[in-house]
Coordinates of C-alpha atoms and ligand atoms in Angstrom, one line a residue:
X1 CA -17.0 12.2 -7.2
X2 CA -18.9 15.4 -7.9
X3 CA -21.6 16.9 -5.7
X4 CA -25.3 17.2 -6.5
X5 CA -27.8 19.3 -4.6
X6 CA -31.4 20.4 -5.2
X7 CA -34.2 22.2 -3.4
X8 CA -37.9 21.6 -4.2
X9 CA -40.2 24.1 -2.5
X10 CA -43.7 25.6 -2.4
X11 CA -42.2 29.0 -2.0
X12 CA -39.5 31.0 -3.8
X13 CA -36.1 29.5 -3.0
X14 CA -33.5 31.9 -1.6
X15 CA -30.5 31.7 -3.9
X16 CA -28.1 32.2 -1.0
X17 CA -29.3 29.1 0.8
X18 CA -29.0 27.0 -2.3
X19 CA -25.5 28.3 -3.2
X20 CA -24.2 27.9 0.4
X21 CA -25.3 24.2 0.3
X22 CA -23.7 23.7 -3.1
X23 CA -20.5 25.2 -1.8
X24 CA -20.5 22.7 1.0
X25 CA -20.2 20.0 -1.6
X26 CA -17.3 21.7 -3.5
X27 CA -14.9 19.4 -1.7
X28 CA -16.2 16.6 -3.8
X29 CA -15.0 18.3 -7.0
X30 CA -14.4 21.8 -8.2
X31 CA -13.5 21.6 -11.9
X32 CA -16.7 23.3 -12.9
X33 CA -20.2 23.9 -11.6
X34 CA -23.7 24.4 -12.9
X35 CA -27.4 24.8 -12.0
X36 CA -30.7 24.3 -13.6
X37 CA -33.9 25.9 -12.3
X38 CA -37.4 26.7 -13.4
X39 CA -38.3 30.4 -13.8
X40 CA -41.9 31.1 -14.8
X41 CA -42.2 27.5 -15.9
X42 CA -39.1 27.8 -18.2
X43 CA -35.9 26.0 -17.5
X44 CA -32.7 28.0 -17.2
X45 CA -29.3 26.6 -17.1
X46 CA -26.1 28.3 -15.9
X47 CA -22.6 27.0 -16.0
X48 CA -19.1 28.0 -15.0
X49 CA -15.6 26.6 -15.2
X50 CA -14.7 28.9 -12.4
X51 CA -15.7 28.3 -8.7
X52 CA -19.2 28.2 -7.4
X53 CA -18.8 31.8 -6.4
X54 CA -19.1 32.7 -10.1
X55 CA -22.5 31.0 -10.2
X56 CA -23.5 33.0 -7.2
X57 CA -23.1 36.3 -9.0
X58 CA -24.9 34.9 -12.0
X59 CA -28.0 33.8 -10.0
X60 CA -29.7 37.1 -9.4
X61 CA -30.9 37.8 -5.9
X62 CA -34.5 38.2 -6.9
X63 CA -34.6 34.8 -8.6
X64 CA -38.1 33.3 -8.6
X65 CA -37.9 29.6 -8.6
X66 CA -39.3 26.8 -6.5
X67 CA -37.2 24.0 -8.1
X68 CA -33.5 24.2 -8.5
X69 CA -30.7 21.6 -8.8
X70 CA -26.9 22.1 -9.0
X71 CA -23.7 20.3 -9.6
X72 CA -20.1 20.6 -8.7
X73 CA -17.8 18.5 -10.9
X74 CA -14.7 16.4 -10.7
X75 CA -13.9 15.6 -14.3
X76 CA -13.7 11.9 -15.2
X77 CA -14.8 11.9 -18.9
X78 CA -14.0 15.1 -20.7
X79 CA -11.9 18.1 -19.7
X80 CA -13.3 20.7 -17.4
X81 CA -15.1 22.9 -20.0
X82 CA -18.5 24.4 -20.4
X83 CA -19.6 21.7 -22.8
X84 CA -18.7 19.0 -20.3
X85 CA -20.1 20.9 -17.3
X86 CA -23.4 19.7 -15.7
X87 CA -26.4 20.0 -16.0
X88 CA -26.6 18.0 -19.2
X89 CA -29.6 18.2 -21.4
X90 CA -31.2 16.4 -24.3
X91 CA -34.6 17.4 -25.6
X92 CA -36.7 17.7 -22.5
X93 CA -34.4 16.0 -20.1
X94 CA -32.0 17.9 -17.8
X95 CA -29.8 16.1 -15.3
X96 CA -26.9 16.3 -12.9
X97 CA -25.0 13.2 -12.2
X98 CA -22.4 11.9 -9.7
X99 CA -20.5 8.7 -10.6
X100 CA -19.5 6.9 -13.7
X101 CA -21.6 5.2 -16.4
X102 CA -19.0 2.5 -17.0
X103 CA -20.7 1.2 -20.1
X104 CA -21.5 4.6 -21.6
X105 CA -19.6 3.9 -24.8
X106 CA -21.6 0.7 -25.5
X107 CA -24.8 2.5 -24.6
X108 CA -24.1 5.3 -27.1
X109 CA -24.4 2.6 -29.7
X110 CA -27.8 1.5 -28.3
X111 CA -30.2 1.4 -31.3
X112 CA -32.5 4.0 -29.8
X113 CA -29.9 6.7 -29.6
X114 CA -27.1 5.8 -32.0
X115 CA -28.1 8.4 -34.5
X116 CA -28.2 11.2 -31.9
X117 CA -25.7 14.0 -31.8
X118 CA -23.8 14.2 -28.5
X119 CA -22.6 17.6 -27.4
X120 CA -20.2 16.7 -24.7
X121 CA -17.4 14.2 -24.0
X122 CA -19.0 13.0 -20.8
X123 CA -20.4 9.6 -19.9
X124 CA -23.3 11.5 -18.3
X125 CA -24.9 12.8 -21.5
X126 CA -25.9 9.3 -22.5
X127 CA -28.2 9.2 -19.5
X128 CA -30.1 12.3 -20.8
X129 CA -30.4 10.7 -24.3
X130 CA -31.7 7.4 -23.0
X131 CA -34.1 8.9 -20.5
X132 CA -35.5 11.1 -23.2
X133 CA -36.0 8.1 -25.5
X134 CA -37.9 6.1 -22.8
X135 CA -39.9 9.2 -21.8
X136 CA -41.2 9.5 -25.3
X137 CA -42.4 5.9 -25.1
X138 CA -43.4 5.5 -21.4
X139 CA -44.7 9.0 -20.8
X140 CA -43.5 8.8 -17.2
X141 CA -40.2 10.3 -16.1
X142 CA -39.7 8.0 -13.1
X143 CA -40.4 4.9 -15.2
X144 CA -37.9 6.1 -17.8
X145 CA -35.3 6.7 -15.2
X146 CA -35.9 3.2 -13.8
X147 CA -35.5 1.7 -17.3
X148 CA -32.2 3.5 -17.7
X149 CA -31.1 2.4 -14.1
X150 CA -31.5 -1.2 -15.3
X151 CA -29.0 -0.9 -18.2
X152 CA -26.3 1.3 -16.8
X153 CA -23.2 -0.1 -15.1
X154 CA -21.0 1.5 -12.5
X155 CA -21.8 3.7 -9.5
X156 CA -24.4 6.4 -10.3
X157 CA -26.6 8.9 -8.6
X158 CA -28.5 11.5 -10.5
X159 CA -31.3 14.0 -10.4
X160 CA -33.5 14.5 -13.4
X161 CA -35.9 17.2 -14.6
X162 CA -38.4 17.3 -17.4
X163 CA -38.4 20.8 -19.0
X164 CA -42.2 20.5 -19.5
X165 CA -43.0 19.9 -15.9
X166 CA -41.7 22.4 -13.3
X167 CA -43.2 20.5 -10.4
X168 CA -41.4 17.2 -11.1
X169 CA -38.0 15.8 -10.1
X170 CA -36.7 12.2 -10.1
X171 CA -33.7 11.0 -8.2
X172 CA -31.9 7.7 -8.8
X173 CA -29.1 6.2 -6.6
X174 CA -26.8 3.2 -7.0
X175 CA -23.6 2.8 -5.0
X176 CA -22.6 6.5 -4.9
X177 CA -24.4 8.3 -2.0
X178 CA -27.6 10.3 -2.3
X179 CA -29.7 11.7 0.5
X180 CA -33.3 13.0 0.6
X181 CA -33.9 15.7 3.2
X182 CA -37.0 17.4 4.5
X183 CA -36.6 20.7 6.1
X184 CA -38.7 22.1 9.0
X185 CA -40.4 24.4 6.5
X186 CA -41.4 21.5 4.3
X187 CA -38.9 21.9 1.5
X188 CA -37.5 18.8 0.0
X189 CA -33.7 18.5 -0.6
X190 CA -31.5 16.0 -2.4
X191 CA -27.8 16.1 -1.6
X192 CA -24.7 14.0 -2.0
X193 CA -24.0 14.4 1.7
X194 CA -25.7 15.1 4.9
X195 CA -23.6 18.1 5.8
X196 CA -24.9 20.2 2.8
X197 CA -28.5 19.8 4.0
X198 CA -27.9 20.5 7.7
X199 CA -29.5 23.9 8.0
X200 CA -33.0 23.7 9.4
X201 CA -33.2 20.0 8.5
X202 CA -36.0 18.0 10.1
X203 CA -35.3 14.5 8.9
X204 CA -33.6 12.6 6.1
X205 CA -33.4 9.4 4.2
X206 CA -30.3 7.7 2.7
X207 CA -31.4 6.1 -0.6
X208 CA -30.7 2.4 -1.0
X209 CA -29.0 1.1 -4.1
X210 CA -31.2 1.1 -7.2
X211 CA -33.9 3.2 -5.5
X212 CA -35.7 6.1 -7.1
X213 CA -37.6 9.0 -5.6
X214 CA -40.1 11.0 -7.4
X215 CA -41.4 14.3 -6.2
X216 CA -44.4 15.2 -8.3
X217 CA -46.6 18.1 -7.4
X218 CA -45.2 18.0 -3.8
X219 CA -46.1 14.3 -3.5
X220 CA -43.2 12.2 -2.7
X221 CA -42.8 8.5 -3.6
X222 CA -39.9 6.0 -3.4
X223 CA -39.6 3.0 -5.8
X224 CA -37.3 0.1 -6.1
X225 CA -35.8 -0.8 -9.5
X226 CA -38.9 -2.8 -10.4
X227 CA -41.1 0.2 -9.8
X228 CA -42.6 -1.2 -6.6
X229 CA -43.4 1.5 -4.1
X230 CA -41.1 1.4 -1.0
X231 CA -41.6 2.8 2.4
X232 CA -39.0 5.3 3.4
X233 CA -38.0 5.3 7.1
X234 CA -36.9 8.9 7.7
X235 CA -34.2 9.5 10.2
X236 CA -34.8 12.4 12.6
X237 CA -31.9 14.9 12.2
X238 CA -29.9 15.6 15.3
X239 CA -27.9 18.7 14.7
X240 CA -25.1 17.1 16.7
X241 CA -24.5 14.7 13.8
X242 CA -22.7 17.5 11.9
X243 CA -20.5 19.5 14.1
X244 CA -20.6 23.3 13.8
X245 CA -17.7 24.7 11.8
X246 CA -15.0 26.1 14.0
X247 CA -14.0 29.7 13.5
X248 CA -11.1 29.9 11.0
X249 CA -7.8 31.0 12.3
X250 CA -5.7 33.8 11.0
X251 CA -4.7 32.3 7.6
X252 CA -8.3 31.6 6.7
X253 CA -7.6 28.3 4.9
X254 CA -9.5 25.2 5.7
X255 CA -6.4 22.9 5.6
X256 CA -4.5 25.3 8.0
X257 CA -7.5 25.3 10.3
X258 CA -7.8 21.6 10.2
X259 CA -4.1 21.1 11.0
X260 CA -4.4 23.5 13.9
X261 CA -7.6 21.8 15.2
X262 CA -5.6 18.7 16.0
X263 CA -4.2 20.6 19.0
X264 CA -7.6 20.0 20.8
X265 CA -9.0 17.1 18.9
X266 CA -6.1 14.6 19.2
X267 CA -5.8 14.8 23.0
X268 CA -9.5 14.2 23.2
X269 CA -9.3 11.0 21.2
X270 CA -7.2 9.4 23.8
X271 CA -10.2 9.6 26.1
X272 CA -12.2 7.4 23.7
X273 CA -10.2 4.3 24.7
X274 CA -13.0 2.8 26.9
X275 CA -15.7 3.5 24.2
X276 CA -13.5 1.8 21.6
X277 CA -13.0 -1.2 23.9
X278 CA -16.8 -1.5 24.5
X279 CA -17.7 -1.2 20.8
X280 CA -15.3 -3.9 19.7
X281 CA -16.0 -6.4 22.5
X282 CA -17.6 -8.9 20.1
X283 CA -14.4 -9.2 18.1
X284 CA -12.9 -12.5 19.1
X285 CA -10.9 -15.4 17.8
X286 CA -8.6 -13.9 15.3
X287 CA -5.0 -14.6 14.9
X288 CA -4.1 -12.2 12.2
X289 CA -5.2 -8.8 10.9
X290 CA -5.5 -7.4 7.4
X291 CA -5.9 -3.7 7.0
X292 CA -7.2 -2.2 3.7
X293 CA -7.2 1.4 2.7
X294 CA -6.1 4.0 0.1
X295 CA -3.9 7.1 0.2
X296 CA -3.5 8.5 3.7
X297 CA -5.7 5.7 5.1
X298 CA -3.2 3.3 3.6
X299 CA -0.3 5.2 5.2
X300 CA -2.1 5.2 8.6
X301 CA -2.7 1.4 8.2
X302 CA 1.1 0.9 7.7
X303 CA 1.6 2.3 11.1
X304 CA -1.3 0.1 12.3
X305 CA 0.8 -2.9 11.2
X306 CA 3.7 -1.6 13.2
X307 CA 1.4 -1.2 16.3
X308 CA -0.4 -4.6 15.9
X309 CA 2.9 -6.5 15.4
X310 CA 4.9 -4.6 18.1
X311 CA 2.3 -4.0 20.8
X312 CA -0.2 -6.9 20.3
X313 CA 2.1 -9.5 18.7
X314 CA -0.5 -10.1 15.9
X315 CA 0.8 -10.6 12.3
X316 CA -0.7 -7.9 10.2
X317 CA -0.8 -7.3 6.4
X318 CA -1.7 -4.0 4.7
X319 CA -3.3 -3.8 1.3
X320 CA -4.6 -1.2 -1.0
X321 CA -8.0 -2.5 -2.1
X322 CA -7.0 -2.7 -5.8
X323 CA -4.1 -5.0 -4.8
X324 CA -5.9 -7.2 -2.4
X325 CA -4.9 -10.8 -3.0
X326 CA -5.7 -12.5 0.3
X327 CA -8.6 -14.5 -1.1
X328 CA -6.7 -17.7 -1.7
X329 CA -5.6 -17.8 1.9
X330 CA -7.2 -20.7 3.9
X331 CA -6.8 -19.1 7.3
X332 CA -10.2 -17.7 8.2
X333 CA -9.1 -16.4 11.6
X334 CA -8.5 -13.0 10.1
X335 CA -9.9 -9.6 11.3
X336 CA -10.3 -7.3 8.4
X337 CA -10.0 -3.6 9.2
X338 CA -11.3 -1.2 6.5
X339 CA -9.8 2.3 6.8
X340 CA -11.4 5.3 5.2
X341 CA -12.0 8.7 6.6
X342 CA -14.9 9.3 4.2
X343 CA -16.3 5.8 4.2
X344 CA -17.2 6.3 0.6
X345 CA -13.9 5.6 -1.3
X346 CA -15.1 3.4 -4.2
X347 CA -11.9 1.2 -4.4
X348 CA -12.4 0.3 -0.7
X349 CA -16.2 0.0 -0.7
X350 CA -16.4 -2.0 -4.0
X351 CA -13.9 -4.6 -2.7
X352 CA -16.0 -5.1 0.5
X353 CA -19.4 -5.0 -1.2
X354 CA -18.5 -7.5 -3.9
X355 CA -17.1 -10.0 -1.3
X356 CA -19.3 -9.5 1.8
X357 CA -19.3 -13.2 2.5
X358 CA -15.5 -13.3 2.6
X359 CA -15.2 -10.2 4.8
X360 CA -17.6 -11.3 7.5
X361 CA -15.2 -10.5 10.3
X362 CA -14.9 -6.8 9.5
X363 CA -14.4 -3.6 11.3
X364 CA -14.3 -0.1 9.7
X365 CA -12.7 3.0 11.0
X366 CA -14.3 6.1 9.4
X367 CA -15.0 9.7 10.1
X368 CA -18.4 9.6 8.6
X369 CA -20.8 7.4 10.6
X370 CA -23.5 7.3 7.8
X371 CA -21.5 6.0 5.0
X372 CA -21.2 3.0 2.6
X373 CA -18.4 1.4 4.5
X374 CA -20.2 1.6 7.8
X375 CA -23.3 0.0 6.3
X376 CA -21.3 -3.0 5.0
X377 CA -18.9 -3.8 7.8
X378 CA -19.9 -5.8 10.8
X379 CA -18.6 -3.2 13.3
X380 CA -17.6 0.3 12.9
X381 CA -15.7 2.9 14.8
X382 CA -16.3 6.6 14.2
X383 CA -13.4 9.0 14.6
X384 CA -16.0 11.7 15.1
X385 CA -13.6 14.6 14.3
X386 CA -16.1 16.7 12.4
X387 CA -16.2 16.8 8.6
X388 CA -12.7 17.3 7.1
X389 CA -13.0 19.5 4.0
X390 CA -9.5 20.2 3.0
X391 CA -8.6 17.7 0.3
X392 CA -5.5 16.8 2.2
X393 CA -6.2 14.4 5.1
X394 CA -4.7 15.9 8.2
X395 CA -6.8 15.6 11.4
X396 CA -8.3 12.3 10.2
X397 CA -4.9 10.8 9.5
X398 CA -3.8 11.6 13.0
X399 CA -7.1 10.3 14.4
X400 CA -6.7 7.1 12.5
X401 CA -3.2 6.6 14.1
X402 CA -4.6 6.9 17.6
X403 CA -7.5 4.6 16.9
X404 CA -5.1 2.0 15.6
X405 CA -2.9 2.5 18.6
X406 CA -5.8 2.1 21.0
X407 CA -6.9 -1.1 19.2
X408 CA -3.4 -2.5 19.4
X409 CA -3.4 -1.9 23.2
X410 CA -6.8 -3.4 23.6
X411 CA -5.8 -6.5 21.5
X412 CA -2.7 -6.9 23.6
X413 CA -4.8 -7.1 26.8
X414 CA -2.8 -4.2 28.3
X415 CA -4.4 -1.3 30.1
X416 CA -4.8 2.2 28.7
X417 CA -2.2 4.8 29.5
X418 CA -2.3 6.4 32.9
X419 CA -3.9 9.8 32.8
X420 CA -0.7 11.3 34.1
X421 CA 1.1 9.9 31.0
X422 CA -1.5 11.4 28.8
X423 CA -1.3 14.8 30.5
X424 CA 2.5 14.7 29.9
X425 CA 1.9 13.7 26.3
X426 CA -0.5 16.6 25.8
X427 CA 2.0 19.1 27.1
X428 CA 4.6 18.0 24.5
X429 CA 2.0 17.7 21.8
X430 CA 1.0 21.4 22.3
X431 CA 4.6 22.4 21.9
X432 CA 4.6 21.1 18.3
X433 CA 2.1 23.7 17.2
X434 CA 4.4 26.5 18.4
X435 CA 7.0 25.4 15.9
X436 CA 4.9 26.6 12.9
X437 CA 6.8 29.9 12.3
X438 CA 10.1 28.1 12.3
X439 CA 8.7 25.5 9.9
X440 CA 7.5 28.3 7.6
X441 CA 11.0 29.8 7.6
X442 CA 12.4 26.4 6.7
X443 CA 9.9 26.0 4.0
X444 CA 11.2 29.2 2.4
X445 CA 14.5 27.5 1.8
X446 CA 12.8 24.5 0.1
X447 CA 9.7 25.7 -1.7
X448 CA 11.4 26.0 -5.1
X449 CA 12.6 22.4 -5.0
X450 CA 11.5 19.9 -7.7
X451 CA 12.1 16.8 -5.6
X452 CA 12.3 15.5 -2.1
X453 CA 13.4 12.3 -0.5
X454 CA 11.7 11.6 2.8
X455 CA 13.5 9.0 4.8
X456 CA 12.7 7.1 7.9
X457 CA 12.5 3.8 9.7
X458 CA 10.2 2.0 12.1
X459 CA 7.2 4.1 13.0
X460 CA 8.7 6.9 10.9
X461 CA 8.4 5.1 7.6
X462 CA 4.6 5.4 7.4
X463 CA 5.0 9.0 8.5
X464 CA 7.5 9.5 5.6
X465 CA 4.9 8.0 3.2
X466 CA 2.3 10.3 4.5
X467 CA 4.5 13.4 4.3
X468 CA 5.4 12.6 0.7
X469 CA 1.7 12.3 -0.2
X470 CA 1.0 15.6 1.4
X471 CA 3.9 17.4 -0.4
X472 CA 2.8 15.9 -3.8
X473 CA -0.9 16.6 -3.4
X474 CA -0.8 20.1 -2.1
X475 CA 2.6 21.5 -3.1
X476 CA 2.8 19.7 -6.4
X477 CA 6.4 18.7 -5.7
X478 CA 7.6 15.2 -6.4
X479 CA 8.4 13.5 -3.1
X480 CA 9.5 10.0 -2.6
X481 CA 9.4 8.2 0.8
X482 CA 11.9 5.5 1.4
X483 CA 13.3 3.5 4.3
X484 CA 16.5 5.3 5.2
X485 CA 18.2 1.8 5.3
X486 CA 17.2 1.2 1.6
X487 CA 18.9 4.3 0.1
X488 CA 22.2 2.5 -0.4
X489 CA 20.5 -0.2 -2.4
X490 CA 19.9 2.2 -5.3
X491 CA 18.1 5.5 -4.7
X492 CA 21.2 7.1 -3.3
X493 CA 22.4 7.4 -7.0
X494 CA 20.0 10.3 -7.4
X495 CA 21.7 12.4 -4.7
X496 CA 23.8 15.4 -5.5
X497 CA 24.7 18.5 -3.5
X498 CA 21.3 20.1 -4.2
X499 CA 18.9 17.2 -3.7
X500 CA 16.6 18.0 -0.7
X501 CA 16.2 15.3 1.9
X502 CA 13.8 15.2 4.8
X503 CA 15.3 12.8 7.3
X504 CA 13.2 11.4 10.2
X505 CA 15.1 9.6 12.8
X506 CA 13.3 7.4 15.2
X507 CA 14.5 6.9 18.7
X508 CA 14.3 3.1 18.4
X509 CA 17.2 1.9 20.4
X510 CA 18.0 -1.0 18.1
X511 CA 18.3 1.1 15.0
X512 CA 19.0 4.7 16.1
X513 CA 22.8 4.5 15.5
X514 CA 22.3 2.9 12.1
X515 CA 19.8 5.7 11.2
X516 CA 22.4 8.2 12.3
X517 CA 24.9 6.5 10.0
X518 CA 22.5 6.7 7.1
X519 CA 21.9 10.4 7.9
X520 CA 25.7 11.1 7.6
X521 CA 25.8 9.1 4.4
X522 CA 23.1 11.4 3.0
X523 CA 24.8 14.5 4.2
X524 CA 28.0 13.5 2.5
X525 CA 26.1 13.8 -0.8
X526 CA 23.6 16.5 -0.3
X527 CA 23.8 20.0 1.4
X528 CA 20.1 20.3 1.7
X529 CA 18.9 18.3 4.7
X530 CA 16.0 18.9 6.9
X531 CA 16.2 16.7 10.0
X532 CA 13.3 15.9 12.3
X533 CA 14.5 14.1 15.4
X534 CA 13.8 13.9 19.1
X535 CA 15.8 15.9 21.6
X536 CA 17.7 12.8 22.9
X537 CA 18.6 11.7 19.4
X538 CA 19.9 15.2 18.6
X539 CA 22.2 15.0 21.5
X540 CA 23.9 12.1 19.9
X541 CA 24.8 14.2 16.8
X542 CA 27.9 16.1 16.0
X543 CA 27.5 19.9 16.8
X544 CA 29.2 21.1 13.6
X545 CA 27.0 18.8 11.6
X546 CA 23.9 20.3 13.2
X547 CA 25.0 23.8 12.1
X548 CA 24.9 22.7 8.5
X549 CA 21.3 21.4 8.3
X550 CA 17.8 22.6 9.0
X551 CA 16.5 21.1 12.2
X552 CA 13.1 20.5 13.8
X553 CA 13.4 19.2 17.3
X554 CA 10.6 16.8 18.4
X555 CA 10.0 16.5 22.2
X556 CA 10.9 13.2 23.8
X557 CA 7.8 11.2 24.4
X558 CA 7.1 7.5 24.6
X559 CA 8.1 5.9 21.3
X560 CA 4.6 4.7 20.4
X561 CA 3.2 8.2 20.6
X562 CA 6.0 9.9 18.6
X563 CA 4.3 9.5 15.2
X564 CA 1.7 12.1 16.2
X565 CA 4.5 14.5 17.0
X566 CA 6.4 13.9 13.8
X567 CA 3.2 14.2 11.7
X568 CA 2.1 17.8 12.5
X569 CA 5.4 19.6 11.5
X570 CA 5.4 17.7 8.2
X571 CA 1.8 18.7 7.6
X572 CA 2.7 22.4 8.3
X573 CA 5.8 22.0 6.1
X574 CA 3.7 20.7 3.1
X575 CA 1.2 23.5 3.8
X576 CA 3.8 26.2 3.7
X577 CA 5.5 24.9 0.6
X578 CA 2.1 25.1 -1.1
X579 CA 1.3 28.6 0.3
X580 CA 4.7 29.9 -0.7
X581 CA 4.1 28.7 -4.2
X582 CA 0.6 30.3 -4.3
X583 CA -1.2 27.1 -4.8
X584 CA -4.8 26.2 -4.0
X585 CA -4.1 24.4 -0.8
X586 CA -7.6 23.4 0.1
X587 CA -8.6 22.3 -3.4
X588 CA -5.5 21.1 -5.2
X589 CA -5.7 20.6 -8.9
X590 CA -7.1 17.3 -10.3
X591 CA -8.3 16.1 -6.9
X592 CA -11.4 15.8 -4.9
X593 CA -12.0 15.0 -1.3
X594 CA -14.0 11.9 -1.8
X595 CA -12.9 9.4 -4.4
X596 CA -16.2 7.7 -5.4
X597 CA -14.9 6.4 -8.7
X598 CA -12.7 3.4 -9.3
Ligands
LIG601 C1 -5.1 12.2 1.4 O1 -4.5 13.5 1.7 C2 -5.9 12.1 0.2 N1 -6.6 13.2 -0.2 C3 -6.3 10.8 -0.2 O2 -5.1 10.0 -0.4 C4 -7.2 9.9 0.7 O3 -6.6 9.6 1.9 C5 -7.7 8.7 -0.1 O4 -8.4 9.1 -1.2 C6 -8.5 7.8 0.8 O5 -9.7 8.4 1.2 P1 -10.5 7.8 2.4 O6 -9.7 7.8 3.6 O7 -11.7 8.7 2.5 O8 -10.9 6.4 2.0

């Protein structure tokens, strides 16, 4: 995970512009941060285990440097401490790294460095030791990095400086992303994502796997792993690629803003139906679907299964990439859908990349058009919702639901919804956002809870899974999603009068009465029930019963579209639980937005 960023310039670099870009990468990891820069030909290194803001105050405003590189860390090897914070150095080598050197332990025993003293617990430090060793022999930094590139395993991108040469930087990339950018003023940038480079960017290049770039005395060259010079085809930067950040709303938190942004974004996605149809017209001849994804993308895929089976009549299986076992299956008429908002999740990308022959008939659904997953799937659909920075997936989850829904309609051969139906949906959808004060009040009754059950059936089961993930990751409260029908098979033993239960009742006519029975069964055992149900389901419930529970009424809309309406209140609920407990909602502990390690 981690974010790396650097500026190489002919002029003095403005610390603000560097820090602002590094902050843009903070979503990739925020356990610690550090910078290295040349000042009057001497290297300086600053580190913090606080947020990047702390570095900002350490970098004086009159800083005089024309080469600076920085890092924001998500700890994998070694706790978040100053000694484990990047940049790491050994002798003349200074580097910042994103990824994992999987064989670092074995490499530490490499005869060249086995006697060396290591200062940190990281896998990264071994890179500095090895590069330093080769540099003493090869005399060339880029060649030394290439030698090290050949022996390391895993997914690794890093930037490397030589303390003796303030006009030299070498970048290496394998599997985890790294971009080179050239600004309109001629400055060179390296960055883990495109968004952090966007200001005044002229063009950019996404490094291929095992490529190296050397900038030496303002001359730039790209090499493959065998040190053959490669031509870089720069992509002109269109500012539309990265959407301008919307003004934050009252609460000033990114996650809150992203939940609210769905008010306008989601209705718009319904208009992309024809575009989706056009983009997937070459998908033919499949009789089953397999969807693969992690976390929220897995939860959205679970609803996708429901849509594909119910609407299109196509048998669908859903896998987390680490559990994918379909390989033995003879049937080749399978469409593989890879779900990932970032398009960079290592679990998902690794499965695809190590089996490209198998996953020939593949489609990815991402929110990042220039990503690993897009490059390796046959077709790709871009949610195009603008970057999502809050670690909790919110707008991208809902976006994924609608894309899967649209695909299910397209695969069924049916027509898109009439525009009058969509207008009516939008009206109801807007109402959901006005529930937020009520949801905040309800959260006040529950925020001290240690556990939640979240129960639902049909389309509400994936929504329950997603709500439990949101509550765990941002409110740090244990939450378990279950089919309401399954409680009686064991989990009900956990209930007592104080056990909080969030009950989601679907309006599915075949199961609604059974779901209501399960609701009463739960209420007989617990006094702490929050019910989310549509108006017509609520009418079926006992009036006195309703007085004893917390209730969020969901407008009646067509069943297939209801998941969108159930999702938003639960996102608000998780958000308010976290806020009431004074937690870091946008950057929850131990997490990062993009999980580029396996
Ligand atoms: C969701 O709130 C998470 N932060 C996380 O589970 C995420 O959905 C998962 O890591 C997959 O990410 P992706 O969609 O970018 O592949």
